[in-house]
Short mmCIF file of C-alpha atoms in Angstrom, two decimals:
data_model
loop_
_atom_site.label_atom_id
_atom_site.label_comp_id
_atom_site.label_asym_id
_atom_site.label_seq_id
_atom_site.Cartn_x
_atom_site.Cartn_y
_atom_site.Cartn_z
CA MET A 1 139.94 90.54 95.35
CA GLY A 2 142.25 92.39 92.79
CA THR A 3 143.10 89.01 91.01
CA ARG A 4 139.47 88.01 90.40
CA LYS A 5 136.99 89.23 87.81
CA VAL A 6 133.85 90.92 89.08
CA PHE A 7 130.89 90.80 86.84
CA SER A 8 128.27 93.30 88.31
CA VAL A 9 124.82 93.50 86.87
CA GLN A 10 122.31 95.95 88.26
CA LEU A 11 118.74 94.85 87.39
CA GLY A 12 115.50 96.68 87.74
CA LEU A 13 113.76 93.39 88.07
CA GLN A 14 113.73 90.64 90.80
CA LEU A 15 115.79 87.65 89.80
CA SER A 16 115.84 84.33 91.66
CA ILE A 17 118.94 82.16 91.81
CA VAL A 18 117.33 79.41 89.77
CA LYS A 19 116.21 81.82 87.03
CA TYR A 20 119.70 83.41 86.95
CA LYS A 21 121.33 80.00 86.46
CA ALA A 22 118.86 79.23 83.66
CA LEU A 23 119.71 82.52 82.07
CA VAL A 24 123.48 81.75 82.08
CA ARG A 25 122.77 78.40 80.51
CA ARG A 26 120.69 79.93 77.68
CA LEU A 27 123.32 82.52 77.06
CA ALA A 28 125.98 79.80 76.88
CA ARG A 29 123.96 77.95 74.31
CA ILE A 30 123.87 81.00 71.99
CA GLY A 31 127.66 81.36 72.29
CA LEU A 32 128.02 84.12 74.99
CA VAL A 33 130.66 82.82 77.28
CA LEU A 34 131.28 85.09 80.19
CA SER A 35 134.94 84.36 80.59
CA ASN A 36 135.58 85.44 77.00
CA LEU A 37 133.85 88.84 77.22
CA THR A 38 135.92 91.68 75.93
CA THR A 39 136.76 94.61 78.21
CA PRO A 40 134.48 97.04 76.22
CA LEU A 41 131.40 94.72 76.51
CA LYS A 42 131.97 94.18 80.34
CA SER A 43 132.15 97.94 80.79
CA ALA A 44 128.97 98.33 78.75
CA ILE A 45 127.18 95.77 80.98
CA ARG A 46 128.37 97.72 84.15
CA LEU A 47 126.90 100.82 82.39
CA GLU A 48 130.08 102.75 83.24
CA ILE A 49 131.07 104.13 79.78
CA PRO A 50 129.59 104.03 76.29
CA VAL A 51 131.58 101.77 73.92
CA MET A 52 131.35 100.55 70.34
CA LEU A 53 130.56 96.83 70.01
CA THR A 54 131.27 94.45 67.08
CA LEU A 55 128.10 93.29 65.22
CA HIS A 56 128.61 89.80 66.60
CA GLN A 57 128.93 91.04 70.17
CA PHE A 58 125.92 93.35 69.78
CA THR A 59 123.79 90.43 68.43
CA LEU A 60 124.65 88.19 71.32
CA PHE A 61 124.14 90.96 73.93
CA MET A 62 120.75 91.92 72.61
CA SER A 63 119.66 88.24 72.55
CA SER A 64 120.28 88.12 76.29
CA VAL A 65 118.26 91.30 76.79
CA PHE A 66 115.26 89.86 75.05
CA LEU A 67 115.49 86.58 76.94
CA LEU A 68 115.69 88.27 80.29
CA PRO A 69 112.09 89.63 80.66
CA LEU A 70 110.85 86.04 80.21
CA LEU A 71 112.70 84.82 83.24
CA VAL A 72 112.10 87.47 85.80
CA SER A 73 109.28 89.02 87.82
CA SER A 74 108.52 92.63 88.67
CA HIS A 75 110.27 93.55 91.90
CA PRO A 76 113.56 95.38 92.06
CA VAL A 77 116.83 93.72 93.24
CA LEU A 78 120.52 94.36 93.09
CA VAL A 79 122.46 91.43 91.89
CA ASN A 80 126.27 91.29 92.20
CA TYR A 81 127.86 88.15 90.51
CA GLN A 82 131.44 87.30 91.35
CA SER A 83 133.29 85.18 88.79
CA SER A 84 136.13 82.81 89.82
CA THR A 85 137.91 83.24 86.56
CA PRO A 86 141.37 84.87 87.22
CA SER A 87 142.02 88.33 85.78
CA HIS A 88 144.76 90.87 85.95
CA GLU A 89 142.38 93.80 85.23
CA THR A 90 142.13 96.62 87.59
CA VAL A 91 138.88 96.41 89.58
CA PRO A 92 137.04 99.81 89.85
CA LYS A 93 137.26 101.14 93.37
CA GLN A 94 133.46 101.38 93.92
CA VAL A 95 133.12 97.68 92.97
CA ALA A 96 136.03 96.61 95.13
CA ASN A 97 134.41 98.16 98.16
CA ALA A 98 131.03 96.73 97.45
CA GLN A 99 129.41 93.74 99.32
CA ILE A 100 129.32 90.91 96.91
CA THR A 101 126.01 89.10 97.55
CA LEU A 102 122.99 87.81 95.73
CA GLY A 103 119.99 89.20 97.62
CA VAL A 104 116.25 89.02 96.82
CA PHE A 105 114.09 91.43 98.87
CA SER A 106 110.80 90.33 100.36
CA ASN A 107 107.50 91.81 99.19
CA SER A 108 106.62 92.49 102.83
CA THR A 109 106.56 96.09 103.97
CA ASN A 110 108.03 94.94 107.21
CA PRO A 111 110.26 91.90 106.60
CA ASP A 112 111.23 91.64 110.29
CA LEU A 113 107.60 91.31 111.43
CA HIS A 114 108.23 87.70 112.52
CA THR A 115 110.98 88.55 114.88
CA LEU A 116 110.90 89.32 118.64
CA GLN A 117 112.86 92.51 117.85
CA ALA A 118 109.75 93.73 115.89
CA LEU A 119 107.57 93.12 119.00
CA TYR A 120 110.09 95.08 121.10
CA ASP A 121 110.11 97.96 118.72
CA GLY A 122 106.38 98.00 118.51
CA ASN A 123 106.19 98.03 122.37
CA GLN A 124 108.49 101.09 122.46
CA LYS A 125 106.20 102.92 120.08
CA PHE A 126 103.16 101.84 122.15
CA ARG A 127 104.73 103.02 125.35
CA GLU A 128 105.49 106.49 123.74
CA SER A 129 101.88 106.82 122.57
CA ALA A 130 100.14 105.37 125.57
CA ASP A 131 101.97 107.06 128.42
CA PHE A 132 99.33 109.84 128.64
CA GLN A 133 96.50 107.29 128.71
CA ALA A 134 97.92 105.10 131.55
CA ASP A 135 96.15 106.86 134.37
CA GLU A 136 92.83 106.90 132.48
CA ALA A 137 93.03 103.23 131.68
CA GLU A 138 93.76 102.40 135.26
CA ASP A 139 90.48 103.91 136.40
CA GLU A 140 88.39 102.61 133.42
CA SER A 141 85.75 100.00 134.30
CA PRO A 142 85.01 97.78 131.28
CA SER A 143 81.33 97.62 130.20
CA PHE A 144 81.75 94.94 127.57
CA MET A 145 82.92 91.35 127.44
CA PHE A 146 83.46 89.66 124.06
CA LEU A 147 83.56 85.96 123.45
CA SER A 148 85.40 85.98 120.05
CA CYS A 149 87.34 83.74 117.67
CA SER A 150 91.08 82.95 117.73
CA ASP A 151 91.46 83.34 113.97
CA ASN A 152 89.59 86.60 113.51
CA ARG A 153 92.21 88.93 112.07
CA TRP A 154 90.63 91.91 113.74
CA SER A 155 90.25 92.17 117.46
CA PRO A 156 87.09 93.64 119.02
CA ASN A 157 89.14 96.73 120.07
CA SER A 158 89.96 97.36 116.35
CA ILE A 159 86.48 96.53 115.02
CA PHE A 160 84.73 98.87 117.44
CA SER A 161 87.55 101.42 117.93
CA THR A 162 87.25 101.19 121.71
CA PRO A 163 89.57 102.93 124.11
CA ALA A 164 91.99 101.07 126.33
CA GLY A 165 90.35 99.28 129.31
CA SER A 166 86.78 99.28 128.01
CA ILE A 167 86.64 95.63 126.83
CA ILE A 168 87.33 92.21 128.22
CA THR A 169 88.03 89.55 125.66
CA HIS A 170 88.01 85.83 125.83
CA THR A 171 88.95 83.95 122.64
CA ASN A 172 88.84 80.39 121.45
CA ILE A 173 88.45 78.61 118.17
CA ALA A 174 85.06 79.49 116.57
CA ASN A 175 84.03 81.64 119.58
CA GLN A 176 82.22 78.67 121.33
CA TYR A 177 80.74 78.54 124.74
CA SER A 178 80.32 75.44 126.76
CA HIS A 179 79.29 75.04 130.45
CA ARG A 180 82.02 72.38 130.63
CA ASP A 181 84.78 74.86 129.72
CA ALA A 182 86.28 76.02 132.97
CA SER A 183 88.34 78.69 131.17
CA VAL A 184 85.42 80.58 129.60
CA ASN A 185 83.26 80.08 132.71
CA SER A 186 85.92 81.63 134.96
CA ALA A 187 86.37 84.46 132.66
CA ILE A 188 82.68 85.26 132.57
CA ALA A 189 82.46 85.02 136.32
CA TYR A 190 85.30 87.48 136.72
CA ALA A 191 83.74 89.89 134.17
CA VAL A 192 80.20 89.73 135.84
CA GLU A 193 81.11 89.48 139.50
CA SER A 194 84.24 91.42 139.81
CA VAL A 195 84.38 93.88 136.87
CA HIS A 196 80.57 94.31 136.57
CA VAL A 197 80.33 94.32 132.84
CA GLN A 198 76.92 95.23 131.35
CA HIS A 199 77.06 93.45 128.04
CA ILE A 200 78.35 90.10 127.02
CA ILE A 201 78.74 89.67 123.24
CA VAL A 202 79.33 86.44 121.28
CA LEU A 203 81.21 87.76 118.18
CA GLY A 204 81.43 85.42 115.13
CA HIS A 205 82.90 86.26 111.85
CA TYR A 206 82.31 85.10 108.26
CA GLY A 207 85.03 82.85 106.87
CA CYS A 208 85.77 81.36 110.37
CA LYS A 209 88.34 78.59 110.07
CA GLY A 210 86.78 76.71 113.01
CA VAL A 211 83.45 76.56 111.28
CA GLU A 212 85.20 75.69 108.03
CA THR A 213 86.77 72.74 109.70
CA ALA A 214 83.39 71.60 111.02
CA ILE A 215 82.16 71.54 107.38
CA THR A 216 85.19 69.84 105.79
CA GLU A 217 86.34 67.58 108.72
CA SER A 218 89.69 67.61 106.97
CA SER A 219 92.10 64.98 108.31
CA LYS A 220 94.93 67.52 107.75
CA ILE A 221 93.58 69.52 110.70
CA SER A 222 94.73 68.66 114.21
CA ARG A 223 92.64 66.04 115.92
CA LEU A 224 92.28 68.36 118.88
CA VAL A 225 90.80 71.16 116.75
CA ARG A 226 88.40 68.67 115.14
CA LYS A 227 87.27 67.51 118.55
CA TRP A 228 86.88 71.13 119.71
CA VAL A 229 84.55 72.01 116.79
CA ARG A 230 82.53 68.78 117.08
CA PRO A 231 79.44 70.60 118.33
CA ILE A 232 79.50 72.70 115.21
CA SER A 233 79.93 69.58 113.01
CA ALA A 234 76.94 68.02 114.72
CA MET A 235 74.89 71.16 114.16
CA TYR A 236 75.91 71.20 110.54
CA ALA A 237 74.84 67.66 110.03
CA ILE A 238 71.29 68.08 111.30
CA SER A 239 70.44 71.74 110.64
CA ARG A 240 67.31 72.38 108.59
CA ARG A 241 68.26 75.99 107.76
CA GLN A 242 67.80 76.44 104.01
CA GLU A 243 71.23 77.62 103.16
CA ILE A 244 72.99 74.96 105.28
CA VAL A 245 70.87 72.15 103.80
CA ILE A 246 71.78 73.26 100.30
CA LEU A 247 75.45 73.47 101.16
CA ARG A 248 75.40 70.01 102.87
CA ASP A 249 73.55 68.42 100.02
CA SER A 250 75.83 69.90 97.36
CA ARG A 251 78.84 68.32 99.06
CA LYS A 252 77.41 64.73 99.20
CA PRO A 253 78.86 61.93 97.04
CA ARG A 254 77.29 61.69 93.59
CA ARG A 255 77.98 60.37 90.16
CA GLY A 256 81.44 61.55 89.15
CA GLN A 257 82.36 62.55 92.76
CA ASP A 258 82.29 59.37 94.69
CA ASP A 259 83.89 60.93 97.78
CA GLY A 260 81.81 64.17 97.54
CA ILE A 261 83.36 67.58 97.84
CA LYS A 262 86.26 67.86 100.31
CA THR A 263 87.50 71.39 99.66
CA ALA A 264 86.41 74.21 101.85
CA PRO A 265 83.54 76.49 100.63
CA PRO A 266 84.37 80.13 99.97
CA ALA A 267 83.67 82.58 102.86
CA SER A 268 80.85 84.06 100.71
CA ASP A 269 78.98 80.77 100.44
CA PRO A 270 75.48 81.35 101.96
CA GLY A 271 75.55 78.01 103.70
CA PHE A 272 78.99 78.78 105.28
CA ARG A 273 77.73 82.17 106.38
CA ALA A 274 74.56 80.64 107.80
CA LEU A 275 76.46 78.05 109.84
CA VAL A 276 78.63 80.92 111.30
CA GLU A 277 75.45 82.67 112.31
CA GLU A 278 73.92 79.59 113.74
CA ASN A 279 77.08 78.85 115.83
CA VAL A 280 76.75 82.36 117.33
CA LYS A 281 73.11 81.69 118.15
CA ARG A 282 73.97 78.44 119.81
CA GLY A 283 76.53 80.19 121.99
CA VAL A 284 74.05 82.83 123.13
CA LYS A 285 71.49 80.12 123.84
CA GLU A 286 73.95 78.21 125.91
CA LEU A 287 74.82 81.39 127.91
CA ARG A 288 71.25 81.44 129.27
CA THR A 289 72.29 78.74 131.63
CA ASN A 290 75.61 80.18 132.66
CA THR A 291 75.83 80.25 136.47
CA ALA A 292 77.33 83.69 136.83
CA ILE A 293 74.83 85.31 134.50
CA THR A 294 71.77 83.63 136.08
CA GLN A 295 72.98 84.53 139.53
CA ALA A 296 73.53 88.10 138.51
CA HIS A 297 70.01 88.23 137.05
CA ALA A 298 68.58 86.85 140.25
CA ARG A 299 70.26 88.93 142.83
CA HIS A 300 70.47 92.26 140.93
CA ILE A 301 74.19 93.24 141.15
CA LYS A 302 74.81 96.65 142.61
CA THR A 303 77.70 99.10 141.93
CA ALA A 304 79.61 100.85 144.75
CA LYS A 305 77.05 103.71 144.46
CA ASN A 306 74.27 101.22 145.03
CA GLU A 307 73.11 101.35 141.38
CA ASP A 308 71.68 98.32 139.60
CA ILE A 309 73.84 96.61 137.03
CA ASP A 310 71.93 94.57 134.45
CA VAL A 311 73.87 92.14 132.32
CA PHE A 312 72.63 91.60 128.66
CA VAL A 313 73.89 89.06 126.16
CA HIS A 314 73.99 89.62 122.40
CA GLY A 315 75.00 87.74 119.27
CA PHE A 316 76.91 89.66 116.56
CA VAL A 317 78.64 88.64 113.31
CA TYR A 318 81.50 90.56 111.76
CA ASP A 319 81.88 90.62 107.99
CA GLU A 320 85.59 90.89 107.12
CA SER A 321 84.83 91.81 103.46
CA THR A 322 82.98 94.96 104.31
CA GLY A 323 83.83 95.80 108.02
CA GLU A 324 80.20 95.59 109.01
CA VAL A 325 78.82 94.14 112.15
CA HIS A 326 75.45 92.36 112.01
CA ASN A 327 73.02 91.90 114.86
CA LEU A 328 71.43 88.37 115.02
CA ASN A 329 68.49 89.78 117.11
CA ILE A 330 68.83 87.16 119.80
CA SER A 331 69.67 89.39 122.82
CA PHE A 332 68.49 88.59 126.34
CA GLY A 333 68.73 90.10 129.76
CA PRO A 334 67.32 89.96 133.17
CA PRO A 335 63.67 88.81 133.36
CA GLY A 336 61.24 91.77 132.98
CA LYS A 337 63.98 94.16 131.77
CA THR A 338 63.82 95.90 128.33
CA ILE A 339 66.62 95.03 125.99
CA PRO A 340 68.62 98.11 125.20
CA SER A 341 68.47 99.37 121.61
CA VAL A 342 70.98 97.59 119.38
CA PRO A 343 72.00 100.00 116.54
CA PHE A 344 73.63 97.40 114.38
CA LYS A 345 71.67 96.09 111.38
CA ALA A 346 69.64 93.09 112.22
CA LEU A 347 69.85 90.09 109.77
CA ALA A 348 66.59 88.76 108.27
CA THR A 349 65.02 85.85 110.19
CA ALA A 350 66.43 82.54 109.03
CA ARG A 351 64.14 80.18 107.18
CA ASN A 352 64.23 76.43 107.84
CA PHE A 353 63.23 73.50 105.68
CA HIS A 354 60.69 71.41 107.58
CA ARG A 355 60.99 67.69 107.17
CA ASP A 356 57.55 66.76 105.79
CA HIS A 357 56.25 70.18 104.75
CA ASP A 358 58.89 71.51 102.40
CA ARG A 359 60.92 68.45 101.46
CA PRO A 360 59.44 65.03 102.44
CA GLY A 361 62.25 62.71 103.55
CA ILE A 362 64.83 65.51 103.59
CA SER A 363 66.49 63.99 106.68
CA LYS A 364 66.86 60.54 105.07
CA GLY A 365 69.79 61.39 102.79
CA LYS A 366 67.87 62.06 99.57
CA THR A 367 69.40 64.42 97.17
CA TRP A 368 67.18 67.33 96.19
CA ASP A 369 67.43 69.83 93.29
CA PHE A 370 66.91 73.00 95.32
CA GLY A 371 67.46 75.14 92.27
CA ALA A 372 64.09 74.06 90.92
CA HIS A 373 62.03 75.56 93.76
#
C-alpha cells in the first residue's frame, strides 16, 4: 500500500463507474494526465492543505470542475480511486487505513428490503409491538371477509385500519369469483360456516393489473394469467357501458394504426375504471349462487348464544390515488332482510349504450365518433 499512489476524491454527487471513466477520458484529452500530477495539485484535490497552483495547472483543474456537473446526478457518494502507478510518496495515515472501494448508494430508504433478514427484523419489531394484543386477537371473531386483488399495494387491513383478527382475506388476480374455483369456495365456506362472518366484500381497485391485462391481452404476460382474466376480457369485448365502449373503440385498428393501440390505458382512463367496477359487479352477482352463502340464508345461522347471523355481500372499489373507497350499491343479503347502511360514497349508476337506440349497429364493429354526442 505504501508503494502505490492513492488518488482520493470526495464528491458531493453520485458518480457511476461509466461516467467516471468518461470523465477521465475527457480530462486526458485536455492534457490532464493523472500520473503526472504534482504533489501540490494532488493535495489540493484531497482538500487537505491550501496550495498555490501554476496558471496552466489551475486552468486544467477548473476545466475538470466545469465538466463534472454534466456527467453526474444529484445523490451523494464517496469515491476512492486507487492508482496502480508506483510512487515513493508517504501515504497519509487516514487514507492508508481507509477502505478503497467505489460505491454507489441506492435511493431506497431501506436498501435491504429485498432480503430475508429484512423480514426477520420486521418480525422482531412486530413481536415487540404485538405482544400485548396476542390474547385479544385470540378471542376476536372476524366479522368481515374480503375477496381482494393480488396486486393491490394496500391490504384491506391497511385501507380500513382494522385491528388484528377482524378480517379474513382471500386474494387472487383481479379479485375474481368463480363457482369452479375450489380455493375461493372453500375459503368462503370456512368464513361463513366456521367463523360466522357477517359481511363478504368484493374489493376491486382502480389501475388493477389483472383488468389491464384483460384490455391489452399482451403476449408478454404469462399465458396462465391471460387465461385467468379471460372472463374479464370477454366482458370487455361485449360491454355496452358507455366508458368501456369508448375505450374499446379508441383502441381499434384505424388509418395510421393498423394494429390498433396495444399499450395499457392509464389508471385514470374512464373506460379502465369502468371495467374495474364492472368486474366487481360481476363477482358480487356470481356470489348470489355460492353454496355456502345460499345455505346460510336458507337455514339462518345461529351464534353460540342462539343469535341470528345474517350474511351480506357488498361490492367496493378502492381508489389508490385518493385513498377513497367507493360503494357500487349492489349489496344483497338474506331474502326479506334490510341491507345495513353502507356509509361509503355510492358511485353514480352506470349508463349503457343500447344497440339500436343510442348507436345503431354499435355491436357490428363500426367506429363511432363519441365526442360528437
